[in-house]
Short mmCIF file of C-alpha atoms and ligand atoms in Angstrom, two decimals:
data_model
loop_
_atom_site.label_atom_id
_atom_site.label_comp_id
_atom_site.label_asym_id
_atom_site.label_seq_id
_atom_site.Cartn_x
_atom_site.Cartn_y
_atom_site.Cartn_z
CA UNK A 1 0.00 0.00 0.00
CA UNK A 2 1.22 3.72 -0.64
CA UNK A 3 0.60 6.42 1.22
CA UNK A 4 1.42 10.16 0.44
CA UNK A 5 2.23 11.69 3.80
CA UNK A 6 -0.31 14.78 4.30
CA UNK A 7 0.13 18.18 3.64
CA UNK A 8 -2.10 21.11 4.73
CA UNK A 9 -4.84 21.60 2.37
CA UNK A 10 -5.00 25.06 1.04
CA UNK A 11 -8.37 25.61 1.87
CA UNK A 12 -7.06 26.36 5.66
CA UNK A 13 -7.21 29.35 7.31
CA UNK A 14 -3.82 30.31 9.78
CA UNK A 15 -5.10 32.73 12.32
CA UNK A 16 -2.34 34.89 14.43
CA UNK A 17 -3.75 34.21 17.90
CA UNK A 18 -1.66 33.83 21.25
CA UNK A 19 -2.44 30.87 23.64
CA UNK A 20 -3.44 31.91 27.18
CA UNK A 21 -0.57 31.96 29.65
CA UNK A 22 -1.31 31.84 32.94
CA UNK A 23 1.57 32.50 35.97
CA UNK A 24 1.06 29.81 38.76
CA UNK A 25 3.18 31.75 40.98
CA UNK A 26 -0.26 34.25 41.50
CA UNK A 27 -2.75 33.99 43.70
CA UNK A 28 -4.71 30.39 43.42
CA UNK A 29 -8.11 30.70 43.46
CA UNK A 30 -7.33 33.72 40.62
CA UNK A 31 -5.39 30.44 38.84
CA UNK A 32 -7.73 28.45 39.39
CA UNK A 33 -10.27 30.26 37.48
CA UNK A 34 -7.96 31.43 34.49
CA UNK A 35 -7.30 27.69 34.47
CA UNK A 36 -11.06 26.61 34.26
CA UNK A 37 -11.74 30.11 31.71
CA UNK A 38 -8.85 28.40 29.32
CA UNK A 39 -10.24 25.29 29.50
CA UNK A 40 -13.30 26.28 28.25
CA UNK A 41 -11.91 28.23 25.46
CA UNK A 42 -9.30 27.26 23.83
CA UNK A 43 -8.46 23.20 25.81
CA UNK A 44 -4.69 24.89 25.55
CA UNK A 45 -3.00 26.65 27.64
CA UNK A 46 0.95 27.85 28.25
CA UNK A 47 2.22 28.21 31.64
CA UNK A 48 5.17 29.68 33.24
CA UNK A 49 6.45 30.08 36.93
CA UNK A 50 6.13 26.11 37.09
CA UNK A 51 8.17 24.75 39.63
CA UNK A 52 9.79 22.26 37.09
CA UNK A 53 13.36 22.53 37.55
CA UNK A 54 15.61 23.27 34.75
CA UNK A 55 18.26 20.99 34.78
CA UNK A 56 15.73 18.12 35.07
CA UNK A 57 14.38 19.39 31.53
CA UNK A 58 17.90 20.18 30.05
CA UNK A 59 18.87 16.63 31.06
CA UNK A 60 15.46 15.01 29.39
CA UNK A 61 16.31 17.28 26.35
CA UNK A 62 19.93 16.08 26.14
CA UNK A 63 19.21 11.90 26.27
CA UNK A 64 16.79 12.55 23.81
CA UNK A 65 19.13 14.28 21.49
CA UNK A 66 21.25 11.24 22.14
CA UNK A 67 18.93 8.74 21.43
CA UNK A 68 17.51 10.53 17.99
CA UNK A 69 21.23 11.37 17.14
CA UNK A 70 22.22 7.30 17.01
CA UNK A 71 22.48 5.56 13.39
CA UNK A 72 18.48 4.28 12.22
CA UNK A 73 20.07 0.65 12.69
CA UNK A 74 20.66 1.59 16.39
CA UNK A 75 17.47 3.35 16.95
CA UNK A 76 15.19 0.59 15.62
CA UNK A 77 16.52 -1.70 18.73
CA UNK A 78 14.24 0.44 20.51
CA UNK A 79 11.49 -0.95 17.89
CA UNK A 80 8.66 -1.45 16.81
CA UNK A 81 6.41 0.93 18.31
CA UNK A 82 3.77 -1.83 19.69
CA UNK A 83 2.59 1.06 20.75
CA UNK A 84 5.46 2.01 22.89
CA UNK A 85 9.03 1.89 21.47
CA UNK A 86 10.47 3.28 19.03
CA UNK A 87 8.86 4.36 15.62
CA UNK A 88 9.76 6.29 12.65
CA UNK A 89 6.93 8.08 10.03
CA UNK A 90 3.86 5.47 11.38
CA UNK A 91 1.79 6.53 14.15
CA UNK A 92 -0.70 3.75 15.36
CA UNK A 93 -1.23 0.70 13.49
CA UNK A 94 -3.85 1.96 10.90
CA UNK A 95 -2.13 3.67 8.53
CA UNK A 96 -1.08 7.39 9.73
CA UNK A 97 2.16 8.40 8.90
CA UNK A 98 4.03 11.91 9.55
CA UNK A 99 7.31 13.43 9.13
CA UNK A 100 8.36 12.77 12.95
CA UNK A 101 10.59 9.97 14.65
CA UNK A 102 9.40 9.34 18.17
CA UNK A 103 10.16 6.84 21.39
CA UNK A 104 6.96 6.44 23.28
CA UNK A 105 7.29 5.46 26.94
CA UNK A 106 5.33 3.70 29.58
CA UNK A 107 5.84 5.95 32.64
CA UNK A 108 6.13 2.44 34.60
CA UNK A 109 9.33 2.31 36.54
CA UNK A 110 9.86 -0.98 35.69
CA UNK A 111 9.26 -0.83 32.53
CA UNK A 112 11.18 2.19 31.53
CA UNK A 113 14.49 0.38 33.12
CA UNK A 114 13.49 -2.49 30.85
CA UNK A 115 13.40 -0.59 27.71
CA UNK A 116 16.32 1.60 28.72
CA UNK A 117 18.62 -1.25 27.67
CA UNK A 118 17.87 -0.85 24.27
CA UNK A 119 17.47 2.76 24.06
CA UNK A 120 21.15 4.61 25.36
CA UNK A 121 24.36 3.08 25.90
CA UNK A 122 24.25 4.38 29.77
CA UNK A 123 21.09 2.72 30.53
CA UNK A 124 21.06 4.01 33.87
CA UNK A 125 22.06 7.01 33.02
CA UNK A 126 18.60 7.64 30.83
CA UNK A 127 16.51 5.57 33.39
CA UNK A 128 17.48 8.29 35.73
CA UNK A 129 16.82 11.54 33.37
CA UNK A 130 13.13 9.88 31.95
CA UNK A 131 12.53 9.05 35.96
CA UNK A 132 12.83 12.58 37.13
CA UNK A 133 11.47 14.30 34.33
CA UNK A 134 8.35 12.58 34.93
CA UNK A 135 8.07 12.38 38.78
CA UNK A 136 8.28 16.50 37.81
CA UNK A 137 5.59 16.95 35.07
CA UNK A 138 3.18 14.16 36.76
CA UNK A 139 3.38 16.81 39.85
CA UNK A 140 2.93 19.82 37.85
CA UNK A 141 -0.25 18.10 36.02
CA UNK A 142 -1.63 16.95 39.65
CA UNK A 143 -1.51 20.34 40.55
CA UNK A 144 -2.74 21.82 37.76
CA UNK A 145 -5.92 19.24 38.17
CA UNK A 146 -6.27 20.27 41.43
CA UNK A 147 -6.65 24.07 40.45
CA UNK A 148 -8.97 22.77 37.58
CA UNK A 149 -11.10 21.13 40.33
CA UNK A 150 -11.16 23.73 42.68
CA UNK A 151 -12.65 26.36 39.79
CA UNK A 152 -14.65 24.00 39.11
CA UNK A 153 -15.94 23.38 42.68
CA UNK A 154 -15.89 20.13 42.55
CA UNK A 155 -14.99 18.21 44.91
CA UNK A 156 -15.99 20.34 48.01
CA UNK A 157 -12.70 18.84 49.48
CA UNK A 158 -8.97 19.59 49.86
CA UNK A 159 -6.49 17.65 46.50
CA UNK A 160 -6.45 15.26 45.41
CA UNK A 161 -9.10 16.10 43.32
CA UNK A 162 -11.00 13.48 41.51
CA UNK A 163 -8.89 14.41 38.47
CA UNK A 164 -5.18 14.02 39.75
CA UNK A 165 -5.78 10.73 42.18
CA UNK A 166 -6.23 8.84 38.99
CA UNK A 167 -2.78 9.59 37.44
CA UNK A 168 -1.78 9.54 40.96
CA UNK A 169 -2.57 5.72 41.02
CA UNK A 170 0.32 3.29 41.02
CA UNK A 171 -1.57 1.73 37.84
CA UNK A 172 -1.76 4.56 36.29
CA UNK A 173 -1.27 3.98 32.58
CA UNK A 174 0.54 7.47 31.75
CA UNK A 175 2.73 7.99 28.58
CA UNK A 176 6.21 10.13 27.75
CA UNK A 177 6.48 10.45 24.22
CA UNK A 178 9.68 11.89 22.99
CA UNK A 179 9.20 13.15 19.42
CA UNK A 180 12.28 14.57 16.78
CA UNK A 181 10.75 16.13 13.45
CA UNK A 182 14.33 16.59 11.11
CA UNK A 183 14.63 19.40 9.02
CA UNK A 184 13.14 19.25 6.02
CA UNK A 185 15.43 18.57 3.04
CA UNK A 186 14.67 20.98 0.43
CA UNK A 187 16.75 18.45 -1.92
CA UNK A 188 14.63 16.12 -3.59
CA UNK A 189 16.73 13.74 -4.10
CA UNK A 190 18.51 13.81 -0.62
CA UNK A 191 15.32 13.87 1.23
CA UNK A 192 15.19 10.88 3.37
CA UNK A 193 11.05 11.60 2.47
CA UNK A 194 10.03 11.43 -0.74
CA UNK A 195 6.53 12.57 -1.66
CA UNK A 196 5.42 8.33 -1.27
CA UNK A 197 6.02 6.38 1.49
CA UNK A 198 5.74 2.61 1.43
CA UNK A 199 3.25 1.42 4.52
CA UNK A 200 5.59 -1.51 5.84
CA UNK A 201 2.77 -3.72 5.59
CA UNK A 202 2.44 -5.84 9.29
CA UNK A 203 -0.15 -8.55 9.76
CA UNK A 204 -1.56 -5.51 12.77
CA UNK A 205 -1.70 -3.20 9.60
CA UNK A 206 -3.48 -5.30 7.67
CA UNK A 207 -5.84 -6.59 10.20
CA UNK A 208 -6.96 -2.79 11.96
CA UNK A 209 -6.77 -1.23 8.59
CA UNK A 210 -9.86 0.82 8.13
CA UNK A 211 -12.75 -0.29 10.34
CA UNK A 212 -15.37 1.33 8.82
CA UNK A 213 -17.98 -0.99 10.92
CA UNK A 214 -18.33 1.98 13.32
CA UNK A 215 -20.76 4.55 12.87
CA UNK A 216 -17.37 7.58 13.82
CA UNK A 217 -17.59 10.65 12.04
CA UNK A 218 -14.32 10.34 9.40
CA UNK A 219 -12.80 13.48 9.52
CA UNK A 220 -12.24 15.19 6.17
CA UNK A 221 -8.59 16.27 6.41
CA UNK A 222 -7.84 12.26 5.42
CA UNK A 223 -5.99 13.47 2.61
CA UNK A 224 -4.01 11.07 1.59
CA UNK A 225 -3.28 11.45 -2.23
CA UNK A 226 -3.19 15.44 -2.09
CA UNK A 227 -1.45 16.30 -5.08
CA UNK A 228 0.45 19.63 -2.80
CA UNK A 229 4.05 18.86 -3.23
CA UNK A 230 5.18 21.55 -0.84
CA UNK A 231 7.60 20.33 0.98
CA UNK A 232 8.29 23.24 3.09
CA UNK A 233 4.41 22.26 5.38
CA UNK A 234 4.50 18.61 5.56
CA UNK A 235 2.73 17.25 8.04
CA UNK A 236 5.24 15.83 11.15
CA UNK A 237 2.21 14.61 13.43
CA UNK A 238 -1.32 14.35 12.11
CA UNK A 239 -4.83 16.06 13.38
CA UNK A 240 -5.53 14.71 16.68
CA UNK A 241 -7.35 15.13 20.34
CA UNK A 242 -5.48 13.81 22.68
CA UNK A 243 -7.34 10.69 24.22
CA UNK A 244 -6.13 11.04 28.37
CA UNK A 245 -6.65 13.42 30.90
CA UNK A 246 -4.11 15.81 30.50
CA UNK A 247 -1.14 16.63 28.36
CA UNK A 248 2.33 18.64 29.35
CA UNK A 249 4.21 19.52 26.53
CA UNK A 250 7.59 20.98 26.24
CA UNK A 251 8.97 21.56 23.05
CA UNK A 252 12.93 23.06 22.12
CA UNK A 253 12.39 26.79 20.21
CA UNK A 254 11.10 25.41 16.86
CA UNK A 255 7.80 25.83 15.75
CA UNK A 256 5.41 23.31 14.67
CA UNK A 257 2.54 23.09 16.66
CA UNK A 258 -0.63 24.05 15.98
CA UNK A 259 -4.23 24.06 17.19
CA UNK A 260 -7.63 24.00 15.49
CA UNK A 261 -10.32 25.87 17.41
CA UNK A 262 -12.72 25.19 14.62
CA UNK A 263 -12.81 23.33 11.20
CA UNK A 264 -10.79 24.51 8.68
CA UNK A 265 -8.77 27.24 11.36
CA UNK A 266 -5.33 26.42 12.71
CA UNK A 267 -3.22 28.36 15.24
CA UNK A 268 0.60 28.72 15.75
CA UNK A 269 1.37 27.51 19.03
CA UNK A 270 4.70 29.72 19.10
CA UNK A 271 7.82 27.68 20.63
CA UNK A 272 8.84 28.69 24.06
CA UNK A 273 11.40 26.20 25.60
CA UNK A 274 10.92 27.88 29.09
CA UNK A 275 7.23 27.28 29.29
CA UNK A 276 5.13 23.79 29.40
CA UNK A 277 1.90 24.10 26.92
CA UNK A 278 -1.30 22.62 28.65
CA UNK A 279 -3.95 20.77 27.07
CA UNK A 280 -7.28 18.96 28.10
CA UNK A 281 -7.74 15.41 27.19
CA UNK A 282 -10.51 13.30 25.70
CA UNK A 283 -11.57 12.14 29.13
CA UNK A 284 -11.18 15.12 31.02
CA UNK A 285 -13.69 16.40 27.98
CA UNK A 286 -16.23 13.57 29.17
CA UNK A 287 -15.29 13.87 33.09
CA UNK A 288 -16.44 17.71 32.76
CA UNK A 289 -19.63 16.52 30.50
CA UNK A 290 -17.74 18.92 27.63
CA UNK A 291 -17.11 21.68 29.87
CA UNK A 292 -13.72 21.33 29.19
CA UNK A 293 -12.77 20.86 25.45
CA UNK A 294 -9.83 18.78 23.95
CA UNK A 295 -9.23 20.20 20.92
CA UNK A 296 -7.65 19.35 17.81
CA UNK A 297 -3.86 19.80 17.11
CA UNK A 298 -1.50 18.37 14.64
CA UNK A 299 2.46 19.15 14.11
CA UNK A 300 3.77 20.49 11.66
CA UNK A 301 7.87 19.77 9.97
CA UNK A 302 7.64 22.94 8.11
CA UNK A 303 11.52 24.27 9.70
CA UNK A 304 14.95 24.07 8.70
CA UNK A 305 15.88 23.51 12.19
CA UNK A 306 15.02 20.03 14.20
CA UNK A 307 12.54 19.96 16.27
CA UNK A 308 12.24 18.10 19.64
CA UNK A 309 9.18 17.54 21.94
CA UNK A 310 8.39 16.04 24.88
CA UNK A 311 4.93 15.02 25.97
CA UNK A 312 3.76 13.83 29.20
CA UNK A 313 -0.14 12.16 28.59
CA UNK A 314 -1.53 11.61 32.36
CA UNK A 315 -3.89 8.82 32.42
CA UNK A 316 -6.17 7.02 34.46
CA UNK A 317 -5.75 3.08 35.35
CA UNK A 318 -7.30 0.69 32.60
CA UNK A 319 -9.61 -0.74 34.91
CA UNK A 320 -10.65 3.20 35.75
CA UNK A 321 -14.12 4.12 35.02
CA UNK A 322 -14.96 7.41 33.39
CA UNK A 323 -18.23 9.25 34.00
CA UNK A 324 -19.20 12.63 33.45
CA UNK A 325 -19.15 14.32 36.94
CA UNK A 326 -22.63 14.44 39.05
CA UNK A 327 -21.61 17.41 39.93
CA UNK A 328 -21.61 18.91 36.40
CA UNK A 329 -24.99 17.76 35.70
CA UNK A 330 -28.32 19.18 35.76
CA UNK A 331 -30.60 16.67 35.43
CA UNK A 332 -33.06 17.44 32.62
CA UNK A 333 -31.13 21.08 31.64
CA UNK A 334 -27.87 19.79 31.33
CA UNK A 335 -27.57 15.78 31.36
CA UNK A 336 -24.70 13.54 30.99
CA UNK A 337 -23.69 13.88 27.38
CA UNK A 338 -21.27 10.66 27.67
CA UNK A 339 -21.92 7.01 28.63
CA UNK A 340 -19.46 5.50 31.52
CA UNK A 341 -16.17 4.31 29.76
CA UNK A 342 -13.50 2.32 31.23
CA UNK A 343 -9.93 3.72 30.01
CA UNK A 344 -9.37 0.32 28.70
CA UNK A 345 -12.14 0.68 26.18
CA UNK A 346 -11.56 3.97 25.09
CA UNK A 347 -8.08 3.03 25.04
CA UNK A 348 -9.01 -0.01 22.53
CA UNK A 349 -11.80 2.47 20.44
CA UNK A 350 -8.23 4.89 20.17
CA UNK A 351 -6.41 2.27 18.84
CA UNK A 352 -8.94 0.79 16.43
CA UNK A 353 -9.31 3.96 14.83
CA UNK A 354 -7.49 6.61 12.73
CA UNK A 355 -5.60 9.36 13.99
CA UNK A 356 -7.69 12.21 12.86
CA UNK A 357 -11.07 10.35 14.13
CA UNK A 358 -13.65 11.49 16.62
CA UNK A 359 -13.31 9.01 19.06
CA UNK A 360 -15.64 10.28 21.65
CA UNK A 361 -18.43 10.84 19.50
CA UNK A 362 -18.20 7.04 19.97
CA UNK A 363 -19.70 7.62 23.65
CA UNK A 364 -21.56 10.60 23.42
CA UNK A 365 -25.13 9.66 24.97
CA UNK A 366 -27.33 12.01 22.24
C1 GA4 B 1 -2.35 10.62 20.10
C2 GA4 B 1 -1.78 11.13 21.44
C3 GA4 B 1 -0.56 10.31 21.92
O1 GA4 B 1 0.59 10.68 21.15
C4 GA4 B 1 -0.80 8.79 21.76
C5 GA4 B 1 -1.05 8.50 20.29
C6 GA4 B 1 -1.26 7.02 19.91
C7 GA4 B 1 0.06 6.41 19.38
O2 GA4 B 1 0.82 7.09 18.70
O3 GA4 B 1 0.27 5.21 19.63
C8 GA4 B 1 -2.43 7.02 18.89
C9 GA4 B 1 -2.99 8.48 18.89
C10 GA4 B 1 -2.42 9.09 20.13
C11 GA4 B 1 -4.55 8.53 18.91
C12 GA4 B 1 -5.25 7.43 18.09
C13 GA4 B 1 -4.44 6.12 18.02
C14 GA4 B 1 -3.54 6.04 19.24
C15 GA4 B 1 -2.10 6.58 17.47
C16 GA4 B 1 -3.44 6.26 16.92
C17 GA4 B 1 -3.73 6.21 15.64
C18 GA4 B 1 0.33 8.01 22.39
C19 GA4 B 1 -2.14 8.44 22.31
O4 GA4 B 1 -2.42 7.99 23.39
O5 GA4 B 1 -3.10 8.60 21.32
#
């Protein structure tokens, strides 16, 4: 099977539009409800005065750079991406591609110092940087939950909050995903991308590829035989919501990233290595009975520079089950617009699906 990686389609708008960035170091309950007023808005937010030290980053940044800088025959040890490892252009097992290179991580201790082995030469070394790194993020997203809670007013009680005891959980099934989109080759011929890349066909491939037996809305930006060879706006990660709780990204000072507040509209997320950009998750979008949106984003390899990001995706046990909050609901004005989920399932829906779909339309009550 071919597939032409995507480009944007030029019936896109680009608006100029800054994300909101909100300074934890102010007073909380004023946090709190910038927090919840972002939420709302835009599912993205940027925030600074975290308490995220920066040599903790700075070392995360640097054994990533180490791993992405190794020969492809070294890097594919860490391989295939079943779905953690390492993978290179496909994301998932139906099909996507991108211009990106990535190591995806089970935030497990044990088995991060399994995979270690086969990721860096100092095994203990990187063990120690991916450890820290997330033991920091995990408590800036529990506190950033607990600020979402409080301006939400829900609970009525003192953190953890209903939303940060279930990444909190020892079974929590968080994700680090370490993602390198290379420069873009202007150089035909050199490119290590040409405008067709060969699906490695896997007997996974074959078997998920396009389930159409659901009744999921396709999205429209499947454009997969485009016939815009611009090279300069590939697509590095595709259209996507996020399917956890809550994301912390960090990215090095090269663009990429964008969000789509509506169809058809994307927004420049500019690059700020000093700040972590926020977003809200599939099911914190169901916990706060769409309160909160997750919105769609996709990354773009439009740079002559590298760029590097790190994403920490807080999630809830598999055995979790996710409800829209009582609290939220109003019976008859406002009711529950999801049915209960466990993780697990949504988790399986997620994986059964394409990157670009609407996966909780799949559990929307109405
Ligand atoms: C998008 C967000 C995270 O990167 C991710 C991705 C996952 C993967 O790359 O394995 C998915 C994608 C993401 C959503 C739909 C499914 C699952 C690829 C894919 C096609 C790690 C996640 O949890 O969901």
């Amino acid at each position: 099977m071919v597939v032409a990686t995507q480009v944007p389609t030029q019936s896109e708008k680009v608006k100029e539009m800054e994300l909101p960035i909100i300074d934890l170091s102010i007073e909380r309950s004023k946090v709190s409800n910038l927090i919840v007023q972002a939420c709302e808005e835009f599912g993205f937010f940027k925030v600074i005065n975290h308490c995220v030290p920066e040599f903790v980053i700075k070392t995360m940044e640097a054994e990533s750079w180490g791993f992405f800088s190794k020969p492809g025959s070294e890097k594919q040890r860490a391989g295939p991406a079943n779905p953690c490892g390492y993978g290179s252009k496909t994301i998932g097992f139906n099909g996507d591609v991108g211009e990106v290179e990535y190591l995806l991580l089970s935030t497990n201790f044990q088995s991060i110092s399994q995979r270690s082995k086969t990721i860096s030469n100092d095994p203990i070394k990187f063990r120690c940087a991916v450890s820290s790194y997330i033991e920091e993020v995990r408590g800036l997203a529990c506190e950033i939950l607990d600020l979402m809670a409080e301006g939400l007013g829900v609970p009525h009680t003192t953190p953890p909050s209903v939303f940060s005891s279930l990444i909190r959980d020892v079974d929590n099934d968080s994700l680090l995903r370490l993602n390198h989109y290379p420069p873009l080759i202007k150089d035909r011929d050199t490119s290590p991308s040409p405008f067709h890349h060969t699906h490695a066909p896997s007997s996974t491939n074959n078997l998920h590829h396009h389930h159409h037996h659901h009744n999921y809305h396709h999205h429209h930006n499947h454009n997969n035989n485009n016939n815009n060879n611009n090279i300069n706006n590939r697509i590095g990660f595709g259209e996507h919501t996020d399917p956890q709780i809550l994301t912390i990204l960090r990215s090095n000072d090269v663009g990429g990233l964008q969000i789509s507040p509506e169809d058809g509209v994307w927004v420049p997320v500019s690059p700020d290595p000093n700040t972590f950009c926020v977003n809200v998750g599939d099911v914190l979008q169901a916990m706060t009975n769409g309160r909160f949106v997750s919105v769609r984003h996709r990354a773009l390899a439009n740079s002559n520079k590298p760029r590097m990001s790190m994403a920490y995706f807080g999630a809830p046990p598999l055995h979790s089950r996710i409800t829209p909050l009582p609290e939220l609901l109003i019976p008859g004005f406002r009711p529950a617009l999801y049915m209960p989920f466990t993780w697990a399932e949504y988790k399986k829906a997620a994986y059964s699906l394409r990157l670009s779909d609407s996966r909780l339309d799949l559990f929307r009550t109405q």
